[in-house]
Short mmCIF file of C-alpha atoms and ligand atoms in Angstrom, two decimals:
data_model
loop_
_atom_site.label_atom_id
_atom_site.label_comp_id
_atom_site.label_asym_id
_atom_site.label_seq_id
_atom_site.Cartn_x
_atom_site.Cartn_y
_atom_site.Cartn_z
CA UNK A 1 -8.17 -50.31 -29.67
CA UNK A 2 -11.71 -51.24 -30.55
CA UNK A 3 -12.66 -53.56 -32.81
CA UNK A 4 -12.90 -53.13 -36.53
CA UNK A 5 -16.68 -53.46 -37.68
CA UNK A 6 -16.11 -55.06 -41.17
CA UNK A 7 -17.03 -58.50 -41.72
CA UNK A 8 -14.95 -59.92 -44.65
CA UNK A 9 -16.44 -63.37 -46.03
CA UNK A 10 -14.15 -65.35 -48.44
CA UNK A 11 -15.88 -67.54 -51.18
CA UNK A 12 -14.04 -70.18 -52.38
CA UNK A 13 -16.24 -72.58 -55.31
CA UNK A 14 -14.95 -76.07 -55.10
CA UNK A 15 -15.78 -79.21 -57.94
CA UNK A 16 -13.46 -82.55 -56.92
CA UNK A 17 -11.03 -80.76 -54.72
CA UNK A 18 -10.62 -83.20 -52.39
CA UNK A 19 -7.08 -82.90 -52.56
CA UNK A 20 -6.48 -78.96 -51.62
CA UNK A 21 -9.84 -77.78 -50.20
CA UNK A 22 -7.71 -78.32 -46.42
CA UNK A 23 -4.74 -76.70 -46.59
CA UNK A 24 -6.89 -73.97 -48.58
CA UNK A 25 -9.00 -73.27 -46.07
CA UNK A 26 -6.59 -72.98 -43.35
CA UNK A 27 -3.72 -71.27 -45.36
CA UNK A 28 -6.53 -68.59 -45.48
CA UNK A 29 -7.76 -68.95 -41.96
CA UNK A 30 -4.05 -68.07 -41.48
CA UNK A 31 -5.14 -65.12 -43.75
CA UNK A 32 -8.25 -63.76 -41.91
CA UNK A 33 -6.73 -63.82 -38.22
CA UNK A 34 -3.17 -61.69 -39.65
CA UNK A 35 -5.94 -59.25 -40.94
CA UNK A 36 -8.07 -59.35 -37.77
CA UNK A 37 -4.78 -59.44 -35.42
CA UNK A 38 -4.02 -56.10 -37.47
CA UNK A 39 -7.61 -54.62 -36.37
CA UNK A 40 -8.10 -54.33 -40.39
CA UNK A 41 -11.27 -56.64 -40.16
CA UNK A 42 -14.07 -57.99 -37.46
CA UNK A 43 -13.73 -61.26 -35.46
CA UNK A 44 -16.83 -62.02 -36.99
CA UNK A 45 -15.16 -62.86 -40.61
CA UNK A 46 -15.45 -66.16 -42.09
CA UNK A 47 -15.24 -68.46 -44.97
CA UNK A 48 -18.12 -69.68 -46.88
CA UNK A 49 -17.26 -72.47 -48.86
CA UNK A 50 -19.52 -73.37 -52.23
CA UNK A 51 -19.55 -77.25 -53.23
CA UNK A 52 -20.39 -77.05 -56.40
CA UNK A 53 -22.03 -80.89 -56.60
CA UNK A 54 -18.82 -82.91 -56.23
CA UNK A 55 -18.02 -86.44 -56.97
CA UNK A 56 -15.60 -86.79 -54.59
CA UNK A 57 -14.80 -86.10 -50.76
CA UNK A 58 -15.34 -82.45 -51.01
CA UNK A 59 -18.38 -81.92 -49.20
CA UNK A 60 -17.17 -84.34 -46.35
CA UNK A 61 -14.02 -82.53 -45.62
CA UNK A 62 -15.78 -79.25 -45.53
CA UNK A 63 -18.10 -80.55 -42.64
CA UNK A 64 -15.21 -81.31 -40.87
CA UNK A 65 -13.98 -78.17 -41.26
CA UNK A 66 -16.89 -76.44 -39.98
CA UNK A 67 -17.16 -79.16 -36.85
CA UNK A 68 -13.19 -78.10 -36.14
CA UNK A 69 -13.12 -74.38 -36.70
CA UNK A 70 -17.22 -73.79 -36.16
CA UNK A 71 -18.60 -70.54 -38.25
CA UNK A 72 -15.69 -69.24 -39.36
CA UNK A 73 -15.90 -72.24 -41.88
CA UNK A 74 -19.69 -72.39 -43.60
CA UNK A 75 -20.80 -73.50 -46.84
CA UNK A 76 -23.29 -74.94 -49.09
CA UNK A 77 -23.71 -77.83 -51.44
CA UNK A 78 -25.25 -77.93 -54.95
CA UNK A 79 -27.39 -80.71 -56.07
CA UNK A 80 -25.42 -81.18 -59.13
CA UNK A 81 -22.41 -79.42 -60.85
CA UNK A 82 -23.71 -76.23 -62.27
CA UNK A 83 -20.24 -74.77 -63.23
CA UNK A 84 -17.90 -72.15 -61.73
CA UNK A 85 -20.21 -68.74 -62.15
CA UNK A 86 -23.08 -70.16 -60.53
CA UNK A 87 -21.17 -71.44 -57.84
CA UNK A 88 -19.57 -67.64 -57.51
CA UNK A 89 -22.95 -66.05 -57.59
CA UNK A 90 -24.14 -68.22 -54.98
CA UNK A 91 -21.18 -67.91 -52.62
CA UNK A 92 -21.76 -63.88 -53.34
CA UNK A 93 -25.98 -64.44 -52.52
CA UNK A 94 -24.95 -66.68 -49.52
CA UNK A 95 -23.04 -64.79 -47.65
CA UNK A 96 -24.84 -61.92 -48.24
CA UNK A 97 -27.57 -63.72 -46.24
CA UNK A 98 -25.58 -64.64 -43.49
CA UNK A 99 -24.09 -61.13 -43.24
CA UNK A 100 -20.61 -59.22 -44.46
CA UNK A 101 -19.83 -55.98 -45.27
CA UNK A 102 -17.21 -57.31 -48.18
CA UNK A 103 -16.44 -60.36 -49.82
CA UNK A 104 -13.32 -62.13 -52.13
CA UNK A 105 -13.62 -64.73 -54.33
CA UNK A 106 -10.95 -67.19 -54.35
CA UNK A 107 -10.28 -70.06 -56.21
CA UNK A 108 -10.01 -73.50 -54.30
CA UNK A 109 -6.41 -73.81 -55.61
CA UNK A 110 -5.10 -70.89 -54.01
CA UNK A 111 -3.49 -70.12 -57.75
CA UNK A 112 -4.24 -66.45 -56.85
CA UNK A 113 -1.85 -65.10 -54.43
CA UNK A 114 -3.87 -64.59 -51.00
CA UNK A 115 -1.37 -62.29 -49.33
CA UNK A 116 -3.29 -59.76 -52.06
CA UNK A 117 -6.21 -60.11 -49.40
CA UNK A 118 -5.02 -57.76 -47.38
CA UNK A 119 -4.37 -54.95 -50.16
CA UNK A 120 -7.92 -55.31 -50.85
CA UNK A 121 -9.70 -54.44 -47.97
CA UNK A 122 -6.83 -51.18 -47.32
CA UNK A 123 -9.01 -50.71 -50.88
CA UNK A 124 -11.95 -51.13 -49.31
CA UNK A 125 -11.21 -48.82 -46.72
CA UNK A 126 -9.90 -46.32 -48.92
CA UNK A 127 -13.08 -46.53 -50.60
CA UNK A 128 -13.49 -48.35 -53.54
CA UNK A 129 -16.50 -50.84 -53.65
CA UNK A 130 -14.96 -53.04 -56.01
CA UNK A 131 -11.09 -54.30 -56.13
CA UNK A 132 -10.15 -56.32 -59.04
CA UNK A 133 -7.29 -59.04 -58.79
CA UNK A 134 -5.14 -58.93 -62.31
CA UNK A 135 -3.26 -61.21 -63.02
CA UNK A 136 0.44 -60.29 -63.56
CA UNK A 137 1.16 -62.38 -66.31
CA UNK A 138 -0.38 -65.99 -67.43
CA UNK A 139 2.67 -68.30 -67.42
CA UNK A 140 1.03 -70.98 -65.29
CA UNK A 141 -1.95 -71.00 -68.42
CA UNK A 142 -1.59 -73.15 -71.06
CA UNK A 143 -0.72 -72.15 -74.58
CA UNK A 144 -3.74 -72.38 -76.14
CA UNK A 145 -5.81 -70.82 -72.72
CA UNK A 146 -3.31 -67.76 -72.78
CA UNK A 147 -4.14 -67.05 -76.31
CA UNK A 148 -7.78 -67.75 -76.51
CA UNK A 149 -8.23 -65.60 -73.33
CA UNK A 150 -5.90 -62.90 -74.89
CA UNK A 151 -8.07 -63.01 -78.17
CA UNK A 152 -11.51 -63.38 -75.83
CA UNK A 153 -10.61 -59.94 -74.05
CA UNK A 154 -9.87 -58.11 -77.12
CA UNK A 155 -13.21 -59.05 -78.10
CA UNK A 156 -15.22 -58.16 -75.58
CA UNK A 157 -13.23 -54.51 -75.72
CA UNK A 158 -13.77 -54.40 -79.63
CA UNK A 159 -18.05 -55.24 -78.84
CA UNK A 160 -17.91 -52.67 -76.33
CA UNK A 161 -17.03 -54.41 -72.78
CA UNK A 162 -14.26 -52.79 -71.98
CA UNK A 163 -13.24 -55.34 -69.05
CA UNK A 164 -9.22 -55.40 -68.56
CA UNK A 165 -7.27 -57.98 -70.08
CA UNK A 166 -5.45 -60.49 -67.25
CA UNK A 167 -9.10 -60.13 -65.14
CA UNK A 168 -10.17 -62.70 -62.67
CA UNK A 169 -12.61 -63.86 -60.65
CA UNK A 170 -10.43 -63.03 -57.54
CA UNK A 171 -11.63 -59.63 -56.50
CA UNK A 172 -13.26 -57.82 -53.41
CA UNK A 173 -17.16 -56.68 -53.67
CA UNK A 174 -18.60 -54.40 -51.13
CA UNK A 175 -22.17 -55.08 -49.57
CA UNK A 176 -23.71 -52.44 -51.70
CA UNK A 177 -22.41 -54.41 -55.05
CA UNK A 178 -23.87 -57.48 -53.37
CA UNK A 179 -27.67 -55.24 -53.14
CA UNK A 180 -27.40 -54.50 -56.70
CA UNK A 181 -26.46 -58.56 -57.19
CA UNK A 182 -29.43 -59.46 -55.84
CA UNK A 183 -31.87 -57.28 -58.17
CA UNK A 184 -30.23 -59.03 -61.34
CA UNK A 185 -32.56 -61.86 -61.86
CA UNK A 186 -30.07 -63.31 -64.99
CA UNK A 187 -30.04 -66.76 -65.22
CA UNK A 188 -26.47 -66.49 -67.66
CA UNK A 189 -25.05 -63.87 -65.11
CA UNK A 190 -21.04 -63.33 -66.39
CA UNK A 191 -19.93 -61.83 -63.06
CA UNK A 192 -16.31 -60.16 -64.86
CA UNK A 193 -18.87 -58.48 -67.28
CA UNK A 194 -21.14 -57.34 -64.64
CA UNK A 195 -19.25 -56.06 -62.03
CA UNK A 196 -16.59 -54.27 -64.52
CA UNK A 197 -20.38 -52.43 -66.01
CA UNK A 198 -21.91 -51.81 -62.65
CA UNK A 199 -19.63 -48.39 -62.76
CA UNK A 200 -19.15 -48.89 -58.83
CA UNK A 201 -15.99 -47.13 -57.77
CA UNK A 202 -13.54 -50.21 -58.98
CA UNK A 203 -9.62 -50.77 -57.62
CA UNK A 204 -7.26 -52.50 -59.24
CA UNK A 205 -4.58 -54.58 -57.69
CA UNK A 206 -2.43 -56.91 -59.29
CA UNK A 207 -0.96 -60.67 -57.92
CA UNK A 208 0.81 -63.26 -59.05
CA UNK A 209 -0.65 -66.61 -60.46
CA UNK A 210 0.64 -69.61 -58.74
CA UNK A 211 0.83 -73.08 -60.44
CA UNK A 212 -1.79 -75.69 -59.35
CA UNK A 213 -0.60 -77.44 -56.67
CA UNK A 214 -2.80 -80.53 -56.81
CA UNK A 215 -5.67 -81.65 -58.97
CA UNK A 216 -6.38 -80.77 -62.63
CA UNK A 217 -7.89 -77.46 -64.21
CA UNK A 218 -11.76 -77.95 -63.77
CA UNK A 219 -11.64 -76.42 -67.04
CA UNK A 220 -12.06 -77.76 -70.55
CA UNK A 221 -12.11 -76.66 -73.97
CA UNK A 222 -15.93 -76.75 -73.97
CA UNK A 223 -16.51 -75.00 -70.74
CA UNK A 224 -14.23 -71.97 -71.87
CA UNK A 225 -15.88 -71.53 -74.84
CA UNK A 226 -19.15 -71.72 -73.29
CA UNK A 227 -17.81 -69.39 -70.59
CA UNK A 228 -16.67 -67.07 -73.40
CA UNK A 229 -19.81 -67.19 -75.46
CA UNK A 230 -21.84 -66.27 -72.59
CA UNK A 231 -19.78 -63.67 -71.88
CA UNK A 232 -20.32 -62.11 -75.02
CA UNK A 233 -24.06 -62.74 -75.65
CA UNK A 234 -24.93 -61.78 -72.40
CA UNK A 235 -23.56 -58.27 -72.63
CA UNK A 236 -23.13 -57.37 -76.03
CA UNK A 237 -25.44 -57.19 -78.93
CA UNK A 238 -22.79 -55.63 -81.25
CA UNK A 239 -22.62 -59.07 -83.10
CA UNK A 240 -25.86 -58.69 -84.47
CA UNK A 241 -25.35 -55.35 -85.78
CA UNK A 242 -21.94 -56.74 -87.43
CA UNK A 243 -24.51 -59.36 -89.32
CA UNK A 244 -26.83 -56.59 -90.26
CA UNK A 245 -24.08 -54.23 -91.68
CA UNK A 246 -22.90 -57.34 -93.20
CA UNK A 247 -26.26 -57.60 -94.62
CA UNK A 248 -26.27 -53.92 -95.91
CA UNK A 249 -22.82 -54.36 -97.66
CA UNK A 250 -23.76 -57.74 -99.09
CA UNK A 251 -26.70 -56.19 -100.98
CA UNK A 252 -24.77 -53.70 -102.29
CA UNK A 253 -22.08 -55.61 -103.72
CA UNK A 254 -24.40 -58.44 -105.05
CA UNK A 255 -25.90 -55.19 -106.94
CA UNK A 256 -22.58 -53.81 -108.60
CA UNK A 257 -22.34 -57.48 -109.61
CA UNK A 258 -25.41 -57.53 -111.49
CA UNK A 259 -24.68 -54.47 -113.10
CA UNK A 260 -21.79 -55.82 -114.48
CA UNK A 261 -22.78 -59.15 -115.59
CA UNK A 262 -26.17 -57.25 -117.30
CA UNK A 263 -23.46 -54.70 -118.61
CA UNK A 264 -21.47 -57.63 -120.41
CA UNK A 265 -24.56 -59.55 -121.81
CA UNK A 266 -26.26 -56.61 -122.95
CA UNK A 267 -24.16 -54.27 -124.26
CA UNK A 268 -21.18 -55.90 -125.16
CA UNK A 269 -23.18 -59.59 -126.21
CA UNK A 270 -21.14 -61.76 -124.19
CA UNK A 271 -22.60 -64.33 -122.67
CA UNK A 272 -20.67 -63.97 -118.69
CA UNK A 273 -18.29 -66.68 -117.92
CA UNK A 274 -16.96 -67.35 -114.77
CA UNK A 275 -17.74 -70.57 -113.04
CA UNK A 276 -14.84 -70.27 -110.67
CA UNK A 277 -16.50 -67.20 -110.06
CA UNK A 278 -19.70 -68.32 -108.71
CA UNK A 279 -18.74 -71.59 -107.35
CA UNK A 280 -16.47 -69.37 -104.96
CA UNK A 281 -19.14 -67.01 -104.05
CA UNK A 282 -21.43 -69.40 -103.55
CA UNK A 283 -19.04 -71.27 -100.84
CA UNK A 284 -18.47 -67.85 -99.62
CA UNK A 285 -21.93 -66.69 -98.78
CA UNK A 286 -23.30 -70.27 -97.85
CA UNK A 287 -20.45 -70.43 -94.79
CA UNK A 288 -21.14 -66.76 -94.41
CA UNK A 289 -24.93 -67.33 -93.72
CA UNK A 290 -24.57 -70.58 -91.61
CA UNK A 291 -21.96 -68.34 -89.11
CA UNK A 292 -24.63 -65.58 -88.85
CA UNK A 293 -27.03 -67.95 -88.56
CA UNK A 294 -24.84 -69.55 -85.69
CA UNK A 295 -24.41 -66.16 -84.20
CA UNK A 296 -27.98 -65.63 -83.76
CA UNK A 297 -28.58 -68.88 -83.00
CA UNK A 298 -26.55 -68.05 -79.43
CA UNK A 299 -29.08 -65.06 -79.08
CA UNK A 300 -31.62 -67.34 -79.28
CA UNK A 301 -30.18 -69.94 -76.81
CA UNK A 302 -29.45 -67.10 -74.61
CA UNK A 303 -33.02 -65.65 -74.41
CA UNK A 304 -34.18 -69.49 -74.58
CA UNK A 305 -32.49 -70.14 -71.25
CA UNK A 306 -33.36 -66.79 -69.74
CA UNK A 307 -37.24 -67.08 -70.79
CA UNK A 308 -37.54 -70.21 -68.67
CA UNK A 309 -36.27 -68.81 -65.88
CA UNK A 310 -35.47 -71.81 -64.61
CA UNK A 311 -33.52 -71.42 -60.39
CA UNK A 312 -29.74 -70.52 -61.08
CA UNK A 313 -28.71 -73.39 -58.98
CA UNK A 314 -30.37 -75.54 -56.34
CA UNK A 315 -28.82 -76.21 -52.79
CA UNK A 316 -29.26 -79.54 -51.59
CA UNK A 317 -27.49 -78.79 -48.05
CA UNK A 318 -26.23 -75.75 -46.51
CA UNK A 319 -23.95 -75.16 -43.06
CA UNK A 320 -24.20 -71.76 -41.45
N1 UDP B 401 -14.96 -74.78 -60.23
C1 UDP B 401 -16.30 -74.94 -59.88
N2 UDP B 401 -17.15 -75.57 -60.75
C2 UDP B 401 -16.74 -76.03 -61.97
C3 UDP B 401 -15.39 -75.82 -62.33
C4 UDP B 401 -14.54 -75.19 -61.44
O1 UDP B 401 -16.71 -74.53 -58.80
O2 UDP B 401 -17.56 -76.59 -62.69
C5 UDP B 401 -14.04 -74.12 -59.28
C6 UDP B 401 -12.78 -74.91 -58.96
O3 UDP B 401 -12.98 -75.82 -57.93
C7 UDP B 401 -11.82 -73.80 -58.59
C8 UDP B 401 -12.26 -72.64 -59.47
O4 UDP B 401 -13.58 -72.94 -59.87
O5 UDP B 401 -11.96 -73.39 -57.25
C9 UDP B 401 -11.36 -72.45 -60.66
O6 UDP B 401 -11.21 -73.70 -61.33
P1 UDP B 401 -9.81 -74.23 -61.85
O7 UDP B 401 -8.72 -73.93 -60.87
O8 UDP B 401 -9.97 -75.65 -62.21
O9 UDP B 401 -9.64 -73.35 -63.16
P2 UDP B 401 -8.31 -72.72 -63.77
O10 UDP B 401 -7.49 -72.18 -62.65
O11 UDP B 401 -7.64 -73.82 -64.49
O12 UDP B 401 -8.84 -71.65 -64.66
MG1 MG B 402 -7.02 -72.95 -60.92
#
């Protein structure tokens, strides 16, 4: 039989995970050489490995990798921590460099099921350019994560990003997604957003989510809502049209009003009372301004950040 042609890179962004980063990488060295033994993939696959500016022993267990298992373990370090997406897009931009024809993303926990691998490159072949992992259900998630994801999904399908609830950053891209990668020159890149919108021809498969083994979530309530607001202002401007028609409707009402309270004082000579009245609507429409105001103010932050364009990320080392 000759061998298959397709290079399959797996990315895997790692912050402090001293503790799995080993068995991950050779649970899916396990992975690669099933699919290569099954002529599915090239010899030439690998695993590129992101630190993404780790405190701990990260960085030193990955060169040990690579010194053990040569380039089918490569990777890069960041100067500092720059948070999971960047350290996604540069895995994605890395090993597009070095070469593949398609690449997963997998997180350093192995919480996504890797046996899925394999279903997404028979994806691949069959065709698609782009296999999404979703999740089966969320019962490893916290309480409060299931519900603010469930409520962040609806939202993004309700401003017109109609991304599939239960996504994840575990999916397959093909080389020609990685192409179009490189032409977006978005500082606040939300990869879900902008590979579900790239209208590639898209797979779904779905896995099972594994506990943690080791280690803590990397994630707090600050960086998911961060993650989440980018998400939104980077691909939807519906919000602002929601203030605007707020606006609209506002002005309207505030005009009825007047024409009753002229109504009473005019023609029927009473002076208006009704001090609950305004004391409410004034509460109302001074919270009501301050959240537009906050919803614009994201714009702002968003275009703030982009106008700089400022590098995503900056490598301080790198082992091809
Ligand atoms: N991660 C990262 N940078 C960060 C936070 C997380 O590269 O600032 C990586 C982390 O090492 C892991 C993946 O992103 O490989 C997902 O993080 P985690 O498992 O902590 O998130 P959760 O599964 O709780 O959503
Ligand atoms: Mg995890």
């Amino acid at each position: 039989m000759s061998e298959n042609k397709t290079t399959l890179a797996i990315i895997i962004p790692c912050y402090n995970e001293e503790l799995v980063v080993k068995s991950t990488v050779e649970r899916l060295l396990e992975v690669l050489n099933d699919i290569i033994s099954k002529g599915k993939i090239s010899s030439d696959s690998y695993i590129y490995l992101v630190d993404d500016g780790s405190k701990d022993k990260t960085w030193e267990i990955i060169e040990e990798l690579h010194a053990k298992y040569g380039s089918k373990v490569r990777g890069t370090k960041f100067i500092r921590n720059y948070g999971n997406q960047k350290a996604l897009i540069a895995g994605l931009l890395g090993v597009k460099e070095i070469g593949c024809d398609c690449v997963v993303s997998i997180d350093a926990d192995l919480q996504q099921d890797e046996n899925a691998i394999e279903i997404f490159v028979d994806e691949f072949h069959k065709g698609a350019e782009i296999v999404s992992g979703i999740r089966n259900d969320r019962k490893t998630d916290s309480f409060f994560k299931k519900y603010t994801a469930l409520c962040f999904y609806k939202l993004m399908n309700i401003l017109g990003v109609k991304i599939p609830p239960n996504h994840s950053d575990f999916r397959l891209v093909s080389k020609k997604a990685l192409d179009i990668l490189e032409k977006y020159s978005e500082e606040g890149l939300f990869l879900r957003g902008f590979f579900h919108e790239l209208g590639l021809k898209t797979a779904y498969v779905h896995f099972d989510v594994k506990p943690r083994a080791l280690g803590n979530s990397k994630y707090n309530f600050f960086s998911l809502t961060s993650l989440a607001l980018n998400g939104i202002t980077a691909f939807s401007i519906v919000p602002l049209r929601i203030i605007a028609a707020v606006g609209v409707l506002t002005v309207l009402g505030s005009f009825l009003l007047a024409l009753e309270v002229l109504f009473e004082k005019y023609i029927l000579h009473s002076a208006p009372s009704g001090w609950a009245t305004l004391v409410i609507l004034l509460a109302f429409f001074g919270g009501l301004q301050i959240f537009c105001l906050g919803i614009i103010g994201e714009y702002m932050g968003q275009i703030f950040n982009e106008v700089k364009s400022r590098p995503r990320y900056i490598k301080e080392k790198e082992i091809v």
